[in-house]
Coordinates of C-alpha atoms (C1' of nucleotides) in Angstrom, one line a residue:
Chain A
X1 CA 118.2 108.1 120.1
X2 CA 117.0 109.6 116.9
X3 CA 114.2 112.3 116.7
X4 CA 112.4 111.5 113.6
X5 CA 109.6 113.8 114.7
X6 CA 107.0 116.0 113.2
X7 CA 108.1 117.9 110.3
X8 CA 107.3 121.7 110.7
X9 CA 106.8 122.2 114.4
X10 CA 103.1 122.8 114.1
X11 CA 101.6 119.5 112.9
X12 CA 97.9 119.2 112.0
X13 CA 95.6 117.6 114.1
X14 CA 95.4 114.4 112.4
X15 CA 98.7 114.1 110.6
X16 CA 101.3 111.6 111.7
X17 CA 104.8 112.8 112.7
X18 CA 107.6 112.1 110.2
X19 CA 109.4 109.8 112.7
X20 CA 111.0 109.7 116.0
X21 CA 113.2 107.6 118.1
X22 CA 114.0 104.7 120.7
X23 CA 116.8 105.2 123.1
X24 CA 116.0 108.1 125.3
X25 CA 117.1 111.8 125.1
X26 CA 117.3 113.1 128.5
X27 CA 114.6 115.3 129.8
X28 CA 115.6 114.1 133.2
X29 CA 117.6 116.5 135.5
X30 CA 116.8 114.2 138.3
X31 CA 118.1 111.2 136.4
X32 CA 121.2 113.1 135.4
X33 CA 122.1 114.0 139.0
X34 CA 121.6 110.3 140.1
X35 CA 123.6 109.2 136.9
X36 CA 126.7 111.5 137.9
X37 CA 127.2 109.1 140.8
X38 CA 127.7 106.0 138.6
X39 CA 130.9 104.5 137.1
X40 CA 132.0 104.9 133.5
X41 CA 132.7 102.2 131.0
X42 CA 134.7 102.4 127.7
X43 CA 133.6 100.3 124.8
X44 CA 135.6 99.4 121.6
X45 CA 133.7 99.8 118.1
X46 CA 131.5 97.0 117.3
X47 CA 131.6 95.7 121.0
X48 CA 128.3 95.0 122.8
X49 CA 127.2 97.0 125.7
X50 CA 124.5 94.1 126.5
X51 CA 122.6 91.5 124.8
X52 CA 119.0 90.6 124.6
X53 CA 118.4 88.1 127.4
X54 CA 121.1 89.4 129.6
X55 CA 120.2 90.4 133.1
X56 CA 119.1 94.1 133.2
X57 CA 121.7 95.0 135.8
X58 CA 122.6 98.6 134.6
X59 CA 121.0 101.7 133.0
X60 CA 123.4 103.5 130.8
X61 CA 123.9 107.0 129.6
X62 CA 125.9 107.5 126.5
X63 CA 128.7 110.1 127.1
X64 CA 130.5 109.7 123.7
X65 CA 130.0 107.5 120.7
X66 CA 126.9 106.1 119.0
X67 CA 125.2 102.9 120.1
X68 CA 122.9 100.8 117.9
X69 CA 119.9 99.0 119.5
X70 CA 118.5 95.9 117.7
X71 CA 116.5 92.8 117.7
X72 CA 117.6 89.8 115.6
X73 CA 115.9 86.5 114.7
X74 CA 117.9 83.1 114.5
X75 CA 117.7 83.2 110.7
X76 CA 119.7 86.4 110.8
X77 CA 116.9 89.0 110.0
X78 CA 117.6 92.1 112.1
X79 CA 115.6 95.1 113.0
X80 CA 117.4 98.2 114.3
X81 CA 115.2 99.9 116.8
X82 CA 117.2 102.9 117.4
X83 CA 120.6 104.7 117.4
X84 CA 121.5 106.1 120.9
X85 CA 123.8 109.3 121.0
X86 CA 125.4 111.2 123.8
X87 CA 123.1 112.2 126.5
X88 CA 120.6 109.4 125.6
X89 CA 119.7 106.5 128.0
X90 CA 119.7 103.0 127.2
X91 CA 118.6 100.0 129.1
X92 CA 115.5 101.7 130.7
X93 CA 112.6 99.4 131.4
X94 CA 111.0 97.1 133.9
X95 CA 111.7 93.6 132.7
X96 CA 114.5 91.8 134.4
X97 CA 116.1 91.0 131.1
X98 CA 117.2 93.3 128.2
X99 CA 115.0 92.8 125.3
X100 CA 117.3 94.6 122.9
X101 CA 121.0 94.1 121.8
X102 CA 123.1 97.3 122.2
X103 CA 126.3 97.5 120.1
X104 CA 128.7 100.4 120.0
X105 CA 129.2 101.7 116.4
X106 CA 132.4 103.4 117.1
X107 CA 134.5 103.6 120.4
X108 CA 132.1 104.8 123.0
X109 CA 132.1 105.9 126.7
X110 CA 129.1 105.1 128.9
X111 CA 127.9 106.1 132.4
X112 CA 126.5 103.1 134.4
X113 CA 124.0 103.1 137.2
X114 CA 122.7 99.7 138.7
X115 CA 119.2 99.2 137.9
X116 CA 118.4 98.1 141.5
X117 CA 119.7 101.6 142.6
X118 CA 117.7 103.4 140.4
X119 CA 114.5 101.5 141.4
X120 CA 115.2 102.0 145.0
X121 CA 115.8 105.7 144.5
X122 CA 112.7 106.1 142.4
X123 CA 110.7 104.2 145.3
X124 CA 111.8 107.2 147.6
X125 CA 111.8 110.1 145.3
X126 CA 108.5 110.6 143.1
X127 CA 110.2 113.3 141.0
X128 CA 112.8 110.7 139.8
X129 CA 110.0 108.2 139.0
X130 CA 108.3 110.8 136.9
X131 CA 111.4 111.7 134.9
X132 CA 112.0 108.1 134.1
X133 CA 108.3 107.9 133.1
X134 CA 108.9 110.9 130.9
X135 CA 112.1 109.3 129.3
X136 CA 110.2 106.3 128.4
X137 CA 107.2 108.3 127.2
X138 CA 109.5 110.0 124.5
X139 CA 111.0 106.7 123.6
X140 CA 107.4 105.2 123.1
X141 CA 106.5 108.2 120.9
X142 CA 109.7 107.7 118.8
X143 CA 108.9 104.0 118.3
X144 CA 105.3 104.8 117.2
X145 CA 106.6 107.3 114.7
X146 CA 109.2 104.9 113.6
X147 CA 106.4 102.4 113.3
X148 CA 104.4 104.7 110.9
X149 CA 107.4 105.3 108.9
X150 CA 108.3 101.6 108.4
X151 CA 104.7 100.6 107.9
X152 CA 103.4 103.3 105.5
X153 CA 106.2 105.2 103.8
X154 CA 108.2 104.4 100.5
X155 CA 111.9 103.7 100.4
X156 CA 112.7 107.3 99.3
X157 CA 110.4 108.8 102.1
X158 CA 111.9 106.5 104.6
X159 CA 115.5 107.7 103.7
X160 CA 114.5 111.3 103.7
X161 CA 112.8 111.0 107.1
X162 CA 116.0 109.3 108.4
X163 CA 118.3 112.1 107.2
X164 CA 115.8 114.8 108.5
X165 CA 115.9 113.2 111.9
X166 CA 119.7 113.4 112.2
X167 CA 119.6 116.8 111.0
X168 CA 117.0 117.9 113.6
X169 CA 119.1 116.1 116.2
X170 CA 122.0 118.4 115.1
X171 CA 119.8 121.4 115.5
X172 CA 118.8 120.4 118.9
X173 CA 122.4 119.9 119.9
X174 CA 123.5 123.3 118.4
X175 CA 125.3 121.4 115.6
X176 CA 125.2 122.3 112.0
X177 CA 121.8 120.7 110.8
X178 CA 123.0 121.1 107.2
X179 CA 125.8 118.6 107.7
X180 CA 124.8 115.0 108.8
X181 CA 127.5 112.5 109.9
X182 CA 126.5 108.9 109.6
X183 CA 128.4 106.8 112.1
X184 CA 126.5 103.7 111.0
X185 CA 127.0 101.5 108.0
X186 CA 124.4 101.2 105.0
X187 CA 123.6 97.9 106.5
X188 CA 122.6 99.5 109.9
X189 CA 120.5 102.0 108.0
X190 CA 118.9 99.5 105.9
X191 CA 117.9 97.4 109.0
X192 CA 116.6 100.5 110.7
X193 CA 114.4 101.3 107.8
X194 CA 113.3 97.9 106.8
X195 CA 115.0 98.1 103.5
X196 CA 118.3 96.7 101.8
X197 CA 121.7 98.3 101.6
X198 CA 121.3 98.4 97.7
X199 CA 118.0 100.5 98.2
X200 CA 119.6 102.8 100.6
X201 CA 122.5 103.5 98.3
X202 CA 120.3 104.0 95.2
X203 CA 118.0 106.4 97.2
X204 CA 121.0 108.5 98.4
X205 CA 122.3 108.6 94.7
X206 CA 118.8 109.7 93.6
X207 CA 118.8 112.5 96.3
X208 CA 122.2 113.4 95.2
X209 CA 121.3 113.7 91.4
X210 CA 118.2 115.6 92.3
X211 CA 120.7 118.1 94.1
X212 CA 118.8 117.7 97.4
X213 CA 121.9 116.4 99.2
X214 CA 125.6 116.0 98.5
X215 CA 127.7 113.0 99.6
X216 CA 131.0 114.5 100.6
X217 CA 132.0 111.1 102.0
X218 CA 129.9 108.0 102.2
X219 CA 129.6 108.8 106.0
X220 CA 129.0 112.6 105.5
X221 CA 125.9 114.1 104.0
X222 CA 125.5 117.8 103.1
X223 CA 121.9 118.8 103.0
X224 CA 121.5 121.1 100.0
X225 CA 117.5 121.5 100.0
X226 CA 116.0 121.0 103.4
X227 CA 112.6 122.0 102.1
X228 CA 112.6 119.4 99.3
X229 CA 113.6 116.8 101.8
X230 CA 110.8 117.6 104.0
X231 CA 108.3 117.6 101.2
X232 CA 109.6 114.2 100.2
X233 CA 109.4 112.8 103.8
X234 CA 105.9 114.1 104.0
X235 CA 104.9 112.3 100.6
X236 CA 104.2 115.9 99.0
X237 CA 106.9 115.3 96.4
X238 CA 108.6 112.3 94.9
X239 CA 112.0 111.7 93.3
Chain B
X1 CA 96.6 96.4 123.7
X2 CA 97.8 93.3 122.0
X3 CA 100.7 90.9 123.1
X4 CA 102.5 89.9 119.9
X5 CA 105.1 88.6 122.2
X6 CA 107.8 86.0 122.2
X7 CA 106.5 82.8 120.6
X8 CA 107.4 79.9 123.0
X9 CA 108.0 81.4 126.5
X10 CA 111.8 80.8 126.6
X11 CA 113.1 82.7 123.7
X12 CA 116.9 82.5 122.8
X13 CA 119.2 85.2 123.8
X14 CA 119.5 86.8 120.6
X15 CA 116.2 86.0 118.9
X16 CA 113.5 88.6 118.5
X17 CA 110.0 88.2 119.9
X18 CA 107.3 87.5 117.7
X19 CA 105.6 90.8 118.4
X20 CA 103.9 92.8 121.2
X21 CA 101.8 95.7 121.6
X22 CA 101.0 99.5 122.3
X23 CA 98.2 100.3 124.6
X24 CA 98.9 99.3 128.2
X25 CA 98.0 96.0 129.7
X26 CA 97.6 96.8 133.4
X27 CA 100.2 95.6 135.7
X28 CA 99.2 98.4 137.9
X29 CA 97.2 97.8 141.1
X30 CA 98.0 101.3 142.1
X31 CA 96.8 102.8 139.0
X32 CA 93.7 100.6 139.1
X33 CA 92.8 101.9 142.8
X34 CA 93.1 105.5 141.6
X35 CA 91.3 104.7 138.3
X36 CA 88.3 103.4 140.2
X37 CA 87.6 107.0 141.5
X38 CA 87.1 108.2 137.9
X39 CA 84.0 108.7 136.0
X40 CA 82.8 106.4 133.1
X41 CA 82.1 107.3 129.6
X42 CA 80.2 105.3 126.9
X43 CA 81.2 105.4 123.3
X44 CA 79.4 104.5 120.3
X45 CA 81.1 102.2 117.5
X46 CA 83.4 104.3 115.3
X47 CA 83.2 107.3 117.5
X48 CA 86.6 108.8 118.7
X49 CA 87.7 108.8 122.3
X50 CA 90.3 111.4 121.3
X51 CA 92.1 112.6 118.4
X52 CA 95.9 113.5 117.7
X53 CA 96.4 117.1 118.7
X54 CA 93.6 117.0 121.4
X55 CA 94.7 118.3 124.8
X56 CA 95.7 115.3 126.9
X57 CA 93.2 115.9 129.5
X58 CA 92.4 112.4 130.7
X59 CA 93.7 108.9 130.9
X60 CA 91.4 106.1 130.0
X61 CA 90.9 102.5 131.0
X62 CA 89.0 100.3 128.8
X63 CA 86.2 98.6 130.7
X64 CA 84.3 97.1 127.6
X65 CA 84.7 97.2 123.9
X66 CA 87.9 97.4 121.7
X67 CA 89.7 100.7 120.7
X68 CA 91.9 101.2 117.8
X69 CA 94.9 103.7 118.2
X70 CA 96.4 105.0 115.0
X71 CA 98.2 107.7 113.1
X72 CA 97.3 109.1 109.9
X73 CA 98.8 111.5 107.2
X74 CA 97.0 114.1 105.4
X75 CA 97.0 112.0 102.1
X76 CA 95.2 109.3 103.9
X77 CA 97.9 106.7 104.8
X78 CA 97.1 105.4 108.2
X79 CA 99.2 103.2 110.7
X80 CA 97.4 101.4 113.3
X81 CA 99.7 101.5 116.3
X82 CA 97.6 99.0 118.5
X83 CA 94.3 97.7 119.6
X84 CA 93.4 98.4 123.2
X85 CA 91.1 95.9 125.0
X86 CA 89.5 95.7 128.4
X87 CA 91.9 96.4 131.2
X88 CA 94.2 98.4 128.8
X89 CA 95.1 101.9 129.5
X90 CA 95.1 104.5 126.7
X91 CA 96.4 108.1 126.6
X92 CA 99.2 107.6 128.9
X93 CA 102.4 109.8 128.2
X94 CA 103.9 113.1 129.1
X95 CA 103.1 115.3 126.2
X96 CA 100.4 118.0 126.6
X97 CA 98.8 116.7 123.4
X98 CA 97.7 113.1 122.3
X99 CA 100.0 111.9 119.5
X100 CA 97.5 109.2 118.4
X101 CA 93.9 108.9 117.5
X102 CA 91.7 106.6 119.5
X103 CA 88.6 105.2 117.8
X104 CA 86.1 102.6 119.3
X105 CA 85.6 99.8 116.9
X106 CA 82.4 98.7 118.7
X107 CA 80.3 100.2 121.4
X108 CA 82.9 100.6 124.5
X109 CA 82.9 101.8 128.0
X110 CA 85.8 103.7 129.5
X111 CA 86.8 104.8 132.8
X112 CA 88.4 108.2 132.9
X113 CA 90.8 110.1 135.2
X114 CA 92.1 113.6 134.6
X115 CA 95.7 113.6 133.6
X116 CA 96.7 116.2 136.1
X117 CA 95.2 114.3 139.0
X118 CA 97.3 111.3 137.9
X119 CA 100.4 113.5 137.7
X120 CA 99.7 115.0 141.1
X121 CA 99.0 111.8 142.8
X122 CA 102.1 110.2 141.3
X123 CA 104.2 113.3 142.6
X124 CA 103.2 112.2 146.1
X125 CA 103.2 108.3 145.8
X126 CA 106.4 106.9 144.3
X127 CA 104.6 103.4 143.9
X128 CA 102.1 105.0 141.5
X129 CA 104.9 106.6 139.4
X130 CA 106.6 103.2 139.2
X131 CA 103.3 101.5 138.0
X132 CA 102.9 104.1 135.3
X133 CA 106.4 103.6 134.4
X134 CA 105.9 99.9 134.3
X135 CA 102.9 100.3 132.1
X136 CA 104.7 102.4 129.6
X137 CA 107.6 100.0 129.7
X138 CA 105.2 97.3 128.4
X139 CA 103.8 99.5 125.8
X140 CA 107.3 100.4 124.5
X141 CA 108.2 96.6 124.5
X142 CA 105.1 96.1 122.4
X143 CA 105.9 99.0 119.9
X144 CA 109.4 97.5 119.5
X145 CA 108.2 94.0 118.7
X146 CA 105.6 95.3 116.4
X147 CA 108.5 97.4 114.6
X148 CA 110.3 94.2 114.0
X149 CA 107.4 92.5 112.6
X150 CA 106.5 95.2 110.2
X151 CA 110.3 95.9 109.3
X152 CA 111.4 92.2 108.7
X153 CA 108.5 89.7 108.4
X154 CA 106.7 88.5 105.2
X155 CA 102.9 89.0 104.7
X156 CA 102.2 85.5 106.0
X157 CA 104.4 85.8 108.8
X158 CA 102.8 89.1 110.0
X159 CA 99.2 87.7 109.8
X160 CA 100.4 84.6 111.6
X161 CA 102.0 86.8 114.5
X162 CA 98.7 88.9 114.5
X163 CA 96.5 85.8 115.1
X164 CA 99.0 84.4 117.6
X165 CA 98.9 87.7 119.7
X166 CA 95.2 87.6 119.9
X167 CA 95.2 83.8 120.8
X168 CA 97.7 84.6 123.7
X169 CA 95.6 87.4 124.8
X170 CA 92.8 85.0 125.3
X171 CA 94.9 82.6 127.1
X172 CA 96.0 85.4 129.6
X173 CA 92.3 86.2 130.2
X174 CA 91.3 82.7 130.5
X175 CA 89.4 82.7 127.3
X176 CA 89.5 79.9 124.7
X177 CA 93.0 80.6 122.9
X178 CA 91.7 78.5 120.0
X179 CA 89.0 80.8 119.1
X180 CA 90.0 84.3 118.1
X181 CA 87.3 87.0 117.6
X182 CA 88.2 89.9 115.3
X183 CA 86.4 93.1 116.3
X184 CA 88.3 95.0 113.8
X185 CA 87.8 95.1 109.9
X186 CA 90.4 93.6 107.4
X187 CA 91.2 97.4 106.8
X188 CA 92.2 97.9 110.4
X189 CA 94.3 94.8 110.3
X190 CA 95.9 95.8 107.0
X191 CA 96.8 99.3 108.5
X192 CA 98.2 97.6 111.7
X193 CA 100.4 95.1 109.7
X194 CA 101.6 97.5 106.9
X195 CA 99.8 95.5 104.2
X196 CA 96.5 95.8 102.1
X197 CA 93.1 94.3 102.8
X198 CA 93.5 92.1 99.7
X199 CA 96.7 90.7 101.1
X200 CA 95.2 90.0 104.6
X201 CA 92.4 88.2 103.0
X202 CA 94.6 86.1 100.7
X203 CA 96.7 85.2 103.7
X204 CA 93.7 84.0 105.6
X205 CA 92.4 81.9 102.8
X206 CA 95.9 80.3 102.4
X207 CA 96.0 79.5 106.3
X208 CA 92.6 78.1 105.8
X209 CA 93.5 76.0 102.8
X210 CA 96.5 74.8 104.7
X211 CA 94.1 73.6 107.5
X212 CA 96.1 75.8 110.1
X213 CA 92.8 77.9 110.7
X214 CA 89.1 77.9 110.2
X215 CA 87.1 81.0 109.3
X216 CA 83.8 80.3 110.9
X217 CA 82.7 83.7 110.1
X218 CA 85.0 86.6 108.6
X219 CA 85.2 87.9 112.3
X220 CA 85.7 84.6 114.0
X221 CA 89.0 82.5 113.5
X222 CA 89.3 78.9 114.8
X223 CA 92.9 78.0 115.3
X224 CA 93.2 74.4 114.1
X225 CA 97.1 74.1 114.3
X226 CA 98.7 76.5 116.8
X227 CA 102.2 74.9 116.4
X228 CA 102.1 75.3 112.6
X229 CA 101.1 79.0 113.1
X230 CA 104.0 79.6 115.5
X231 CA 106.4 78.0 113.0
X232 CA 105.2 80.3 110.3
X233 CA 105.4 83.4 112.6
X234 CA 109.0 82.4 113.5
X235 CA 109.8 81.9 109.7
X236 CA 110.7 78.3 110.4
X237 CA 108.1 77.3 107.8
X238 CA 106.2 78.8 104.9
X239 CA 102.8 78.5 103.2
Chain C
dC1 C1' 151.2 98.6 98.1
dG2 C1' 148.1 94.9 98.6
dA3 C1' 144.1 92.8 101.1
dC4 C1' 139.9 93.3 102.8
dT5 C1' 135.4 95.3 103.9
dA6 C1' 131.8 98.8 102.5
dA7 C1' 129.5 101.0 98.9
dT8 C1' 127.7 101.7 94.4
dT9 C1' 125.6 100.3 90.1
dG10 C1' 123.3 97.2 86.8
dA11 C1' 120.1 93.4 85.3
dT12 C1' 116.5 90.4 86.7
dC13 C1' 112.9 88.6 89.6
dC14 C1' 108.9 88.4 92.6
dA15 C1' 106.1 89.5 96.9
dG16 C1' 102.7 92.4 97.5
dT17 C1' 100.0 96.4 95.5
dT18 C1' 96.7 97.9 92.4
dC19 C1' 92.7 97.6 89.7
dA20 C1' 88.5 95.1 88.8
dA21 C1' 84.9 92.1 89.5
dT22 C1' 82.1 89.1 92.3
dT23 C1' 80.2 87.3 96.5
dC24 C1' 79.0 87.6 101.2
dA25 C1' 76.9 90.0 105.2
dT26 C1' 73.9 92.9 107.2
dG27 C1' 70.4 95.8 108.0
dT28 C1' 66.1 98.4 106.2
dG29 C1' 61.7 99.3 104.5
dG30 C1' 57.6 97.7 102.2
Chain D
dC1 C1' 59.3 87.9 106.1
dC2 C1' 61.5 88.7 102.0
dA3 C1' 63.7 91.9 98.4
dC4 C1' 66.8 95.0 98.0
dA5 C1' 70.6 98.2 99.2
dT6 C1' 75.0 99.0 101.1
dG7 C1' 79.4 98.2 102.7
dA8 C1' 82.9 94.3 103.8
dA9 C1' 85.4 90.6 102.2
dT10 C1' 87.1 87.5 98.8
dT11 C1' 89.0 86.3 94.4
dG12 C1' 91.4 87.0 90.0
dA13 C1' 94.6 89.4 86.5
dA14 C1' 98.2 92.7 85.7
dC15 C1' 101.7 95.7 87.4
dT16 C1' 105.7 97.6 90.1
dG17 C1' 108.9 98.9 93.9
dG18 C1' 112.0 97.1 96.1
dA19 C1' 114.8 92.6 96.7
dT20 C1' 118.0 89.6 94.9
dC21 C1' 121.9 88.3 92.3
dA22 C1' 126.0 89.7 90.2
dA23 C1' 130.0 92.7 89.2
dT24 C1' 132.7 96.9 89.8
dT25 C1' 134.5 100.6 92.5
dA26 C1' 136.1 103.1 96.5
dG27 C1' 137.7 103.4 101.1
dT28 C1' 140.6 101.7 105.0
dC29 C1' 144.1 99.4 107.6
dG30 C1' 148.5 96.6 108.0

DNA sequence: CGACTAATTGATCCAGTTCAATTCATGTGG
DNA sequence: CCACATGAATTGAACTGGATCAATTAGTCG
């Protein structure tokens, strides 16, 4: 899951966060311990982990790779809800069926735990229940930030938020926040941000021409001016 | 909270729901029992229950009235995340601060429970923890459906989804699903759907001219053709 | 190297915004 | 009880950000 969260740590009382995300970054030691008992599953690129409507038999933790969570209409319109990364949980929730589709963007490895087992354990161990609550609480905050981004921000602001979210994720994982890898296609990004691939491409070139980023490859973004990117994301500047 | 959910009960495996919502419709008998021990608070119209950044001291259940949950940027752009109705919980989550603003749209009555008490109780009673998890799970599903609506649907589709969500809420509460009361202003609806007040107004008149709804007052919508409204929401028809 | 798919770039279009009046409600004081 | 004030809603006209349509161009895999 992405963390498209508040820009400069201390956000003012009434200001909305830049963005946040929908799979679940693990704040869950208890969960992790239980998870360790689960089996692993390897997934090929573009293969689905589960589809909307499938019975929610398992909860998964991403061990390696990146998974795209999305909803789709019969007419083909698709909304990407989140991208889940190693350490994130997917498939949490109470419904008996999954409401999202989960597709690997690259070869991935998952740790699986039967949902029934998790519910049973949580019925005995209140700490585990609270951890699951905490995990969902983060997902919810992420979804609400994403909602703000899609409902209120311009195309340039959305792309800036998206890149900043990936950069902050890197910082949290002790990876270089100045170098952002994009395991997803332009189409995935477009469906995540409620835009088209052409608009994504145009905004990236605008950012490049403004010397705010460099596109070393089309899947590799070097952030040259993080401050400018944040100002853009906050609507304090425009391209 | 609104239920902008799947249109015709049985939604196909890969199809996205029409919409759902972000405060928490109570599936929580345990929660209710604990809540009953809390104090009540009366709120005037347009008064805030809490603001983003406030310490999350209490969790509230709406007893009467309607509460609008929103995020706002320094430049004034506002995203309404949800509308909470009697029976819904607001203020759930793990963060020490509220991330949303909660404003009463009309005089309201709330039941309050200290957040610390709730956490303590949940630490002892796993069933309560699971109920809270369930409540958040519903909020999350709602936020994800809303995300789809804002990211992918046209203005007419969004308005149709919104009206259907209120109609379904009525059905669930054994009120007339054919008569929808709008306690919120056009501006609240616009900020909820990521549109402008003018667009909301225009779409409502279009629906009226198409004999799909009747506007008995500007706060009172009579649904004349629910099927047509659903087809519209699903993108199977247009105005 | 050739075939395919993904990404970029350009030209045009249009849904929804913006700006600008009215019109409609609602409440208030004489 | 009505006249008038105030904010909300509607309606119209013009504009524009992002979509759509249409080529290229750049990667990537047999």
